[in-house]
Amino acid sequence: MCGIVGYIGYRNVSNFLLEGLHRLEYRGYDSAGIAVANGADITIRKKAGRVQELSSLVDECPVEGTVGVGHTRWATHGEPSDANSHPHSGGNGEIVLVHNGVIENYSALRSQLQQLGYTFQSETDSEVVAHLLAHSLFEQVKLGCEPSETDTCLKAVEVALKKLKGAYGIAVLFRDCPGVLIAARNGSPLVLGIGDGEYFIASDASPLVGYTDEVVYLADHEIAILTETGMDLLHRDSGRQTPSIQVLDQVSTDIELGDFEHFMLKEIHEQPTTIENAMRGRLDFDAATAIFGGLNMTLQQLRTVDRIVLTACGTSWHAALVGEYLIEEFARIPVEVEYASELRYRNPPMSDRTMVFAITQSGETADTLAALRECKRKGHSTLALCNVVGSTIAREADGGVYLHAGPEIGVASTKAFTSQVTVLTLLALYFGRMRHMSYQAGSSIIRKLKEIPEKVEQTLNCDAAVKEIAQKYYGMNNFLYLGRLHNFPVALEGALKLKEISYVHAEGYPAAEMKHGPLALIDEQTPSLFVVPKCGIYPKVISNLEEVKARGGPVIAIACEGDDRVAELADDVIYVPDVDECLQPLVTSVPLQLLAYHIALLRNCNVDRPRNLAKSVTVE
Ligand code: M6R
């Protein structure tokens, strides 16, 4: 939600800011803006619409300077418009800031500031922060401090931040102190990049790739004071901090499209590699189990776990459902899958031996973070399954596992899902082998898992068939996605993909639930997509499919290669390789990703930047 960039150093800043905003655009794309400090003044260029439109504006009216901030917005307070776009000025332009997050007490603060004579140009909560900072600066000056001194700016920020309730990541420029850039965070991520005589700020590391590989992840309640010559880090409670510098291991090809038209398509095609990466170094063929380095729990502690809570949102929640089936099946440990947005406010009974696993691609999802913190506060062991290294959830959990899928830029999650399922399969195996699972059973799973990247590669060959099917159905406005057991979460995930990128209504159900209500929806304009690979209850799913056919509903089936029975019954079939039942989601999810992709293209939708959405949901 919203992307922030900032720079102080020797370069002409607008190129870095615009390039950074392009890279962060997946976080929000309602409007964009930059502000550049150039001696006596701060120049702002901002505009509703995409970063590309801002770039054109800057081409027409260039800005020059070596200190600046930028923002790409996902609207929370106030519609996407020029006025509501960031940066916002405070006071009479003494302060200019960009903000990511939600200020919960903005309404009360706005009234107080209006009574003090501050005039608002926008409907945003962020402008409140700008005026609050300007007022705080004014108070410091009244006390005799010099507005051109870094300490005055810092003090103004410290005092103002104490009045804010809610989440923020901010980067602030000071008109009368142009050689300083201050960043602060509480709840919304910020990463600092350290160059040679230059410093960078960004909401995630992608804008820094190619500029520096030394980064510092800002923690909550930390303030960074950046000048051309140095960086200071202060914590609200514990004062000056020694920055913990980490090495960034992203390369520029990770964040480029290469030969693909869209990031979503690129990421779908990366899955053979990303699944392989999720398994790398984690398969122990000798002991027929998985190896995890970062769980930070002893075997003894792990053996006492008597319940696992998997908490997540969206696609990650669907991966968690697959995990539930597998962990219960392999390890016989009861598993609950909780929406993080519910768990953070629910108070379900959880024993001391309940382990909590937060599953998240970004590691920044506000609801998942809040649920994790709540469980941690209650004393539960918390683990995280994250993709983004150094993300807040990865850092706050007691231990965890990284997906190593590389940056996922398309808003619709694809490769993260299959990587999450891969790691959850390994975890299920690990817990299983620690308990009841035999050596032979463990060994068989490992061997079959090892073959999965190859099977996913073969599955990708269905693209041409999927494209044809998309041509046939793309005009329809309602779809049902149906599957059973391991393929029920796949059905949910397929429906979510279609909804979010092509704006077509789609519902996922366990196939057998149709007769309890949704069957009433079936007509010749409502296709049902059955995920029906060979499995123990294959004949049952076939019966569910026949029930839909008998009522005149078109059926698209995802079936195993060579399945003639399905070919006779369904209107259209997409074939996938036959793999072990417990590993099927890793292949059956792929054609559903492709189908959503092709339907979205045919409906002229923006595949990578669907309306109303953003990649990383850092607000509640
Ligand atoms: O980064 P996370 O995995 O925590 O994100 C959770 C959801 O916001 C995310 O999966 C969302 O549902 C995707 N857009 C789905 O494609």
XYZ file of C-alpha atoms and ligand atoms in Angstrom:
636
model
C 0.000 0.000 0.000
C 1.714 3.142 -1.232
C 5.363 3.213 -2.158
C 7.872 5.715 -0.839
C 11.300 6.662 -2.131
C 13.812 9.207 -0.928
C 17.356 10.234 -1.800
C 20.100 12.489 -0.547
C 23.515 12.643 -2.197
C 25.117 13.980 -5.347
C 22.901 12.691 -8.196
C 20.183 14.678 -9.857
C 17.451 13.099 -7.811
C 14.449 12.984 -10.137
C 15.759 10.062 -12.215
C 16.240 7.882 -9.146
C 12.868 8.917 -7.703
C 10.938 8.174 -10.908
C 12.720 4.887 -11.535
C 12.134 3.900 -7.903
C 8.442 4.753 -8.167
C 8.161 2.622 -11.304
C 9.618 -0.286 -9.353
C 7.308 0.335 -6.410
C 4.221 0.907 -8.496
C 2.865 -2.541 -7.662
C 2.226 -1.189 -4.139
C -0.286 1.384 -5.358
C -0.961 3.223 -8.586
C -3.739 5.759 -8.076
C -1.458 8.776 -8.261
C 2.197 9.655 -7.939
C 4.433 12.570 -7.086
C 7.912 13.764 -6.267
C 9.366 16.683 -4.327
C 12.881 18.006 -4.795
C 14.700 20.385 -2.465
C 16.680 22.919 -4.458
C 18.273 25.397 -2.115
C 15.712 27.950 -1.041
C 12.634 26.013 -2.079
C 11.038 22.607 -2.486
C 9.440 21.889 -5.858
C 6.575 19.425 -6.086
C 5.307 17.612 -9.168
C 2.330 15.340 -8.612
C -0.565 13.917 -10.540
C -3.457 11.460 -10.397
C -2.750 8.373 -12.507
C 0.234 6.139 -13.103
C 3.906 6.880 -12.558
C 4.261 7.083 -16.356
C 2.032 10.151 -16.352
C 4.144 11.722 -13.635
C 7.271 10.987 -15.683
C 5.751 12.832 -18.657
C 4.924 15.768 -16.405
C 8.506 15.869 -15.123
C 9.781 15.691 -18.708
C 7.690 18.763 -19.541
C 8.600 20.628 -16.349
C 11.919 19.220 -15.085
C 13.074 19.606 -11.491
C 16.687 19.591 -10.391
C 18.247 18.941 -7.026
C 20.111 16.320 -5.043
C 17.622 15.734 -2.217
C 14.090 14.493 -2.763
C 11.202 12.194 -1.981
C 8.601 10.393 -4.078
C 5.357 8.499 -3.599
C 3.002 6.206 -5.487
C -0.401 6.040 -3.861
C -3.064 3.480 -3.008
C -5.907 5.669 -1.794
C -7.208 5.255 1.748
C -8.501 8.730 2.710
C -9.740 10.744 -0.239
C -10.256 9.769 -3.874
C -7.354 9.478 -6.315
C -6.885 13.093 -7.476
C -4.107 15.605 -8.036
C -4.884 17.288 -4.707
C -4.856 14.060 -2.713
C -1.666 12.776 -4.251
C 1.612 13.030 -2.349
C 3.940 14.797 -1.505
C 2.011 17.055 0.869
C 3.202 20.392 2.204
C 2.810 21.492 5.805
C 2.470 25.063 7.124
C 3.545 27.482 4.429
C 5.688 24.924 2.687
C 8.313 24.585 5.439
C 7.707 20.829 5.419
C 7.092 18.435 2.541
C 6.422 14.772 3.182
C 5.363 11.462 1.737
C 3.461 9.003 3.898
C 2.483 5.355 3.758
C 0.006 4.057 6.349
C -3.159 5.206 8.071
C -3.346 7.865 10.795
C -6.234 6.788 13.011
C -6.602 10.064 14.944
C -6.315 12.246 11.840
C -9.786 13.691 12.186
C -9.192 15.102 15.697
C -5.741 16.373 14.701
C -7.135 18.005 11.572
C -9.716 19.968 13.630
C -7.056 21.090 16.114
C -4.742 22.207 13.314
C -7.562 24.029 11.508
C -8.323 25.918 14.738
C -4.662 26.910 14.816
C -5.067 28.390 11.333
C -3.670 25.643 9.103
C -5.434 25.337 5.751
C -5.894 21.923 4.154
C -5.642 21.318 0.418
C -6.573 17.631 0.447
C -8.810 15.106 2.157
C -5.908 12.877 3.186
C -4.767 11.828 6.632
C -1.205 12.414 5.386
C -1.601 16.168 5.038
C -2.442 16.214 8.751
C 1.026 14.823 9.441
C 2.591 17.496 7.224
C 0.858 20.345 9.094
C 1.510 18.718 12.447
C 5.214 18.609 11.622
C 5.149 22.222 10.423
C 3.471 23.250 13.670
C 5.967 21.311 15.712
C 8.797 23.040 13.814
C 7.156 26.395 14.459
C 7.052 25.608 18.208
C 10.765 24.739 18.172
C 11.593 28.000 16.426
C 9.477 29.868 18.984
C 11.684 28.313 21.653
C 14.696 29.865 19.934
C 15.911 26.946 17.795
C 17.258 27.599 14.292
C 15.070 26.124 11.510
C 18.174 25.533 9.413
C 19.667 23.128 11.947
C 19.282 19.383 11.741
C 18.636 19.105 15.491
C 15.668 21.462 15.222
C 14.164 19.347 12.422
C 14.735 16.184 14.403
C 13.158 17.582 17.550
C 10.135 18.752 15.547
C 9.710 15.254 14.110
C 10.100 13.559 17.505
C 7.482 15.789 19.142
C 5.009 15.430 16.255
C 5.291 11.649 15.994
C 4.286 11.271 19.647
C 0.879 12.743 18.747
C 0.141 10.238 15.973
C -1.961 7.113 16.425
C -1.827 4.564 13.636
C 0.662 3.385 11.079
C 3.191 5.417 9.198
C 6.300 5.273 7.125
C 7.297 8.843 6.278
C 10.081 10.672 4.508
C 10.327 14.399 5.204
C 12.065 17.353 3.516
C 12.651 20.688 5.299
C 12.619 23.894 3.245
C 14.929 25.775 5.575
C 17.261 22.843 6.132
C 17.678 21.439 2.619
C 20.628 19.208 3.435
C 18.659 16.804 5.598
C 16.157 14.066 4.916
C 14.357 12.406 7.825
C 12.537 9.066 7.660
C 10.508 7.405 10.400
C 8.438 4.296 10.697
C 5.741 2.755 12.814
C 3.977 -0.145 11.191
C 4.740 0.666 7.537
C 7.991 -0.700 6.131
C 11.020 1.384 5.205
C 14.455 0.318 4.116
C 17.523 2.564 3.937
C 20.231 2.098 1.331
C 23.782 3.156 2.034
C 25.877 4.319 -0.908
C 29.158 6.150 -1.219
C 28.261 9.715 -0.234
C 24.589 9.053 -0.816
C 21.628 7.529 1.021
C 18.387 6.054 -0.234
C 15.001 5.385 1.319
C 12.350 3.047 -0.044
C 9.324 1.055 1.045
C 11.076 -2.100 -0.073
C 14.478 -2.862 -1.476
C 13.541 -2.955 -5.185
C 14.345 0.732 -5.945
C 17.805 0.242 -4.448
C 18.817 -2.605 -6.758
C 21.647 -1.387 -8.976
C 22.416 1.555 -6.658
C 23.648 -0.168 -3.512
C 23.582 -3.568 -1.893
C 23.996 -2.331 1.687
C 20.682 -1.876 3.429
C 19.274 -1.198 6.871
C 15.698 -2.209 7.680
C 14.116 0.448 9.854
C 12.290 -0.896 12.925
C 9.111 0.533 14.424
C 9.658 3.794 16.321
C 12.995 4.386 14.653
C 13.926 7.677 13.013
C 16.707 7.954 10.432
C 18.420 11.299 9.944
C 20.192 11.372 6.602
C 22.593 14.008 5.351
C 25.104 13.840 2.505
C 27.805 12.990 4.978
C 26.202 10.547 7.330
C 23.312 8.676 8.822
C 22.007 8.593 12.383
C 19.472 6.185 13.707
C 17.417 6.900 16.826
C 14.829 4.809 18.607
C 11.991 6.520 20.439
C 12.740 4.662 23.682
C 16.333 3.503 23.482
C 18.011 6.464 21.774
C 20.890 6.179 19.319
C 21.169 2.827 17.505
C 24.018 1.137 15.714
C 22.602 0.354 12.265
C 22.509 -3.315 11.426
C 23.725 -3.304 7.827
C 22.610 -6.216 5.666
C 23.614 -7.236 2.191
C 20.941 -7.179 -0.460
C 21.056 -10.169 -2.766
C 18.644 -9.041 -5.481
C 19.840 -8.506 -9.036
C 18.238 -6.258 -11.603
C 16.902 -9.139 -13.753
C 14.701 -10.122 -10.758
C 12.723 -6.944 -11.198
C 12.717 -6.704 -15.001
C 10.196 -8.181 -17.402
C 12.752 -9.794 -19.713
C 10.968 -11.405 -22.670
C 7.575 -11.465 -20.979
C 4.706 -9.104 -21.569
C 3.642 -9.014 -17.933
C 5.171 -9.795 -14.559
C 2.342 -12.217 -13.820
C 3.215 -14.297 -16.884
C 6.915 -14.139 -16.063
C 6.223 -15.286 -12.520
C 3.954 -18.125 -13.672
C 6.791 -19.336 -15.902
C 9.345 -19.040 -13.120
C 7.569 -21.685 -11.062
C 9.685 -24.710 -12.034
C 12.692 -22.737 -10.744
C 11.027 -21.186 -7.718
C 9.670 -24.539 -6.548
C 13.161 -25.975 -6.949
C 14.538 -23.044 -4.925
C 12.000 -23.618 -2.163
C 13.292 -27.203 -1.846
C 16.992 -26.456 -2.302
C 19.046 -27.795 0.592
C 15.903 -28.887 2.399
C 15.577 -32.489 1.188
C 17.280 -35.101 3.331
C 17.196 -38.272 1.226
C 19.084 -40.343 3.828
C 16.726 -39.622 6.710
C 13.682 -39.307 4.393
C 12.728 -35.976 5.888
C 13.114 -32.242 5.389
C 15.798 -29.968 6.802
C 15.062 -26.506 8.157
C 17.763 -24.215 9.447
C 15.761 -21.331 10.857
C 12.975 -22.731 12.990
C 14.962 -21.832 16.115
C 13.271 -24.586 18.131
C 14.788 -27.752 19.512
C 13.548 -31.148 18.403
C 12.194 -31.539 21.921
C 10.163 -28.335 21.681
C 8.878 -29.276 18.239
C 7.788 -32.696 19.451
C 5.626 -31.173 22.177
C 3.581 -29.101 19.693
C 0.021 -30.442 19.878
C -1.739 -27.953 17.612
C -0.726 -25.660 14.791
C -2.470 -22.445 13.802
C -1.736 -21.258 10.280
C -2.666 -17.631 9.791
C -2.618 -15.640 6.546
C -4.640 -13.561 4.071
C -5.704 -14.015 0.455
C -3.616 -16.402 -1.606
C -1.393 -17.186 1.363
C -4.523 -18.289 3.226
C -5.292 -20.702 0.388
C -1.765 -22.107 0.627
C -2.365 -22.517 4.366
C -5.457 -24.628 3.626
C -3.319 -26.991 1.544
C -0.881 -27.020 4.481
C -3.673 -27.973 6.870
C -4.606 -31.003 4.809
C -0.990 -32.120 4.511
C 0.114 -31.571 8.112
C -2.943 -33.374 9.470
C -2.444 -36.195 6.964
C 1.320 -36.647 7.430
C 1.808 -35.700 11.072
C -1.638 -36.134 12.652
C -1.288 -32.746 14.355
C -4.571 -30.804 14.462
C -4.299 -27.636 12.351
C -6.513 -24.545 12.265
C -6.341 -22.106 9.376
C -7.275 -18.623 10.537
C -7.804 -15.476 8.507
C -5.272 -13.132 10.087
C -7.817 -10.309 9.983
C -10.089 -12.391 12.232
C -7.448 -13.936 14.430
C -6.087 -10.526 15.453
C -9.409 -9.741 17.163
C -10.625 -13.241 18.046
C -9.540 -14.937 21.181
C -9.632 -18.637 20.308
C -8.530 -21.064 23.024
C -4.906 -21.957 22.319
C -2.890 -24.173 24.649
C 0.731 -23.548 25.595
C 1.688 -26.175 23.071
C 0.036 -24.418 20.128
C 2.470 -23.224 17.503
C 1.532 -20.313 15.254
C 2.712 -20.023 11.684
C 2.209 -16.759 9.772
C 2.252 -17.306 6.013
C 2.926 -14.256 3.885
C 4.666 -13.473 0.637
C 5.465 -9.867 1.490
C 6.022 -10.277 5.209
C 4.350 -6.872 5.599
C 0.605 -7.607 5.495
C -0.836 -5.540 8.349
C -3.432 -8.105 9.450
C -0.942 -10.974 9.431
C 1.577 -8.918 11.370
C -1.040 -7.948 13.951
C -2.163 -11.577 14.355
C 1.443 -12.687 14.792
C 2.100 -10.002 17.398
C -1.058 -10.909 19.305
C -0.064 -14.593 19.421
C 3.480 -13.674 20.433
C 2.165 -11.466 23.210
C 0.235 -14.460 24.524
C 3.463 -16.438 24.658
C 3.036 -18.780 21.693
C 5.973 -19.856 19.568
C 5.592 -17.964 16.319
C 7.122 -18.928 13.021
C 6.910 -17.182 9.669
C 6.855 -18.456 6.146
C 7.892 -15.397 4.118
C 9.273 -14.548 0.742
C 10.686 -11.096 1.364
C 13.948 -11.321 3.250
C 14.212 -8.815 6.084
C 10.475 -8.055 6.039
C 8.811 -7.114 9.308
C 7.141 -10.470 9.867
C 10.348 -12.338 9.033
C 12.161 -10.253 11.622
C 9.527 -10.395 14.343
C 8.734 -14.117 14.279
C 10.719 -16.399 16.585
C 11.895 -18.375 13.589
C 10.866 -19.249 10.094
C 11.426 -20.387 6.578
C 12.096 -18.251 3.511
C 10.534 -19.138 0.164
C 13.460 -17.885 -1.970
C 11.033 -17.209 -4.839
C 12.598 -13.850 -5.736
C 10.557 -10.640 -5.939
C 6.915 -11.199 -6.861
C 5.774 -8.048 -8.626
C 2.461 -8.977 -10.269
C -0.324 -8.081 -7.832
C -1.849 -11.512 -8.417
C 0.244 -13.930 -6.433
C 1.345 -16.986 -8.414
C 4.853 -18.257 -7.747
C 4.574 -17.373 -4.063
C 1.563 -19.706 -3.806
C 3.365 -22.724 -5.230
C 6.464 -21.960 -3.154
C 4.349 -21.707 -0.014
C 2.692 -25.027 -0.830
C 6.113 -26.586 -1.442
C 7.463 -25.418 1.920
C 4.275 -26.458 3.714
C 4.614 -29.908 2.141
C 8.154 -30.094 3.496
C 6.997 -28.955 6.923
C 4.264 -31.586 6.928
C 6.884 -34.173 6.011
C 9.221 -32.885 8.737
C 6.541 -33.041 11.437
C 5.316 -36.371 10.062
C 8.735 -38.006 10.194
C 9.161 -36.700 13.738
C 6.017 -38.608 14.669
C 4.198 -41.403 12.879
C 5.351 -41.353 9.276
C 7.468 -44.315 8.163
C 10.831 -44.035 6.436
C 9.331 -45.537 3.270
C 6.458 -43.055 3.164
C 8.820 -40.104 3.776
C 11.225 -41.327 1.156
C 8.480 -41.713 -1.422
C 7.269 -38.126 -0.852
C 10.767 -36.732 -1.220
C 11.357 -38.592 -4.468
C 8.062 -37.378 -5.896
C 8.642 -33.820 -4.731
C 11.981 -33.795 -6.481
C 10.162 -34.477 -9.775
C 7.708 -31.605 -9.337
C 9.705 -28.803 -11.047
C 9.866 -30.973 -14.172
C 6.123 -31.705 -13.950
C 5.332 -28.007 -13.590
C 7.504 -27.312 -16.638
C 5.406 -29.852 -18.575
C 2.204 -28.302 -17.208
C 3.187 -24.928 -18.654
C 2.797 -26.502 -22.109
C -0.964 -26.269 -21.618
C -0.749 -22.522 -22.315
C -2.001 -22.791 -25.914
C -4.978 -24.922 -24.868
C -5.793 -22.527 -22.029
C -5.668 -19.585 -24.409
C -8.244 -21.223 -26.691
C -10.522 -21.945 -23.763
C -10.156 -18.341 -22.576
C -11.302 -17.195 -26.061
C -14.431 -19.276 -25.707
C -15.409 -18.158 -22.204
C -13.979 -14.694 -21.624
C -17.330 -12.946 -22.177
C -19.042 -14.802 -19.338
C -19.601 -13.009 -16.077
C -19.924 -15.790 -13.499
C -17.726 -18.833 -12.936
C -17.706 -21.621 -10.375
C -14.425 -23.285 -9.385
C -14.800 -26.722 -7.874
C -12.415 -29.250 -6.393
C -12.203 -31.657 -3.504
C -9.618 -32.468 -0.823
C -6.216 -31.060 -1.834
C -7.798 -29.453 -4.853
C -10.460 -27.564 -2.927
C -7.994 -24.795 -1.930
C -6.808 -24.818 -5.558
C -10.390 -24.080 -6.628
C -10.556 -21.179 -4.161
C -7.247 -19.853 -5.427
C -8.285 -20.185 -9.095
C -11.469 -18.213 -8.391
C -9.512 -15.494 -6.575
C -7.101 -15.158 -9.509
C -9.967 -14.691 -11.953
C -11.757 -12.177 -9.698
C -8.797 -9.996 -8.984
C -7.345 -9.562 -12.451
C -10.325 -9.869 -14.801
C -13.086 -8.502 -12.522
C -15.230 -11.532 -13.291
C -17.314 -12.947 -10.478
C -16.049 -16.390 -9.491
C -16.731 -18.608 -6.492
C -14.708 -21.533 -5.260
C -16.446 -24.462 -3.549
C -15.782 -28.025 -2.513
C -17.412 -29.796 -5.476
C -19.788 -31.796 -3.282
C -21.219 -28.614 -1.754
C -22.868 -27.685 -5.044
C -26.034 -29.581 -4.249
C -26.408 -27.632 -1.009
C -27.099 -24.384 -2.799
C -24.763 -23.172 -5.567
C -26.249 -25.669 -8.058
C -29.110 -23.173 -8.350
C -26.686 -20.820 -10.126
C -26.020 -23.234 -12.965
C -27.182 -22.232 -16.415
C -25.600 -22.182 -19.872
C -23.931 -18.836 -19.113
C -22.232 -20.041 -15.914
C -19.203 -22.230 -16.572
C -17.952 -24.564 -13.854
C -14.286 -25.279 -13.689
C -13.684 -28.699 -12.170
C -10.261 -29.611 -10.812
C -10.515 -33.346 -11.264
C -7.149 -35.112 -11.479
C -6.918 -38.813 -10.619
C -7.306 -39.271 -6.859
C -8.928 -41.514 -4.258
C -12.321 -39.861 -4.645
C -12.113 -39.294 -8.391
C -15.452 -41.089 -9.057
C -17.154 -38.803 -6.529
C -15.853 -35.660 -8.252
C -16.991 -37.095 -11.588
C -20.496 -37.472 -10.134
C -20.425 -33.828 -9.033
C -19.354 -32.889 -12.550
C -22.202 -34.895 -14.075
C -24.682 -33.123 -11.807
C -23.603 -29.805 -13.310
C -23.701 -31.152 -16.878
C -27.172 -32.550 -16.298
C -28.349 -29.007 -15.549
C -26.926 -27.507 -18.722
C -23.864 -25.857 -17.224
C -20.708 -25.689 -19.366
C -17.808 -27.592 -17.775
C -14.085 -26.943 -18.110
C -12.015 -29.676 -16.483
C -8.442 -29.811 -15.262
C -7.643 -33.507 -15.596
C -4.702 -35.882 -15.805
C -3.199 -36.594 -19.202
C -4.981 -39.499 -20.878
C -8.215 -39.147 -18.880
C -10.775 -40.126 -21.546
C -13.683 -40.290 -19.144
C -13.383 -36.558 -18.359
C -12.930 -35.805 -22.054
C -16.306 -37.421 -22.765
C -18.101 -35.464 -20.066
C -16.570 -32.001 -20.045
C -16.937 -29.350 -22.717
C -13.252 -28.487 -22.517
C -10.310 -30.164 -20.846
C -6.913 -28.867 -19.803
C -4.501 -31.725 -19.190
C -1.844 -31.767 -16.484
C 0.714 -34.476 -15.687
C -0.316 -37.122 -13.192
C 1.418 -36.562 -9.832
C 0.894 -37.940 -6.354
C -2.411 -36.805 -4.853
C -0.783 -34.815 -2.057
C 1.337 -32.845 -4.543
C -1.407 -32.079 -7.047
C -1.954 -28.418 -6.021
C 1.530 -27.675 -7.329
C 0.483 -28.573 -10.850
C -3.298 -28.054 -10.907
C -2.968 -24.415 -9.786
C -0.849 -23.530 -12.831
C -3.540 -23.777 -15.583
C -5.876 -21.754 -13.377
C -3.291 -18.973 -13.154
C -2.932 -19.048 -16.940
C -6.691 -19.056 -17.491
C -7.144 -15.964 -15.305
C -4.251 -14.317 -17.148
C -5.658 -14.940 -20.635
C -9.226 -14.001 -19.704
C -7.958 -10.761 -18.153
C -6.011 -9.921 -21.317
C -9.048 -10.605 -23.502
C -11.127 -8.341 -21.263
C -8.505 -5.603 -21.650
C -7.671 -5.572 -17.975
C -4.375 -4.435 -16.554
C -3.008 -7.798 -15.473
C -0.197 -6.595 -13.257
C -2.042 -3.633 -11.762
C -5.676 -4.621 -11.219
C -8.051 -1.862 -10.195
C -8.501 -1.087 -6.496
C -5.754 -3.474 -5.406
C -2.136 -3.212 -4.361
C 0.477 -5.859 -3.853
C 1.298 -5.419 -0.230
C -1.591 -4.629 2.090
C 0.044 -2.687 4.887
C -3.159 -1.088 6.145
C -5.845 -2.793 8.175
O 1.978 -10.738 1.175
P 0.906 -11.649 1.662
O 1.087 -13.049 1.248
O 0.700 -11.522 3.149
O -0.414 -11.095 0.988
C -1.664 -11.631 1.290
C -2.705 -11.200 0.285
O -2.857 -9.813 0.306
C -2.345 -11.640 -1.138
O -2.135 -13.005 -1.214
C -3.460 -11.244 -2.115
O -4.607 -11.967 -1.847
C -2.988 -11.470 -3.556
N -3.245 -10.306 -4.348
C -3.686 -12.586 -4.228
O -3.244 -12.780 -5.528
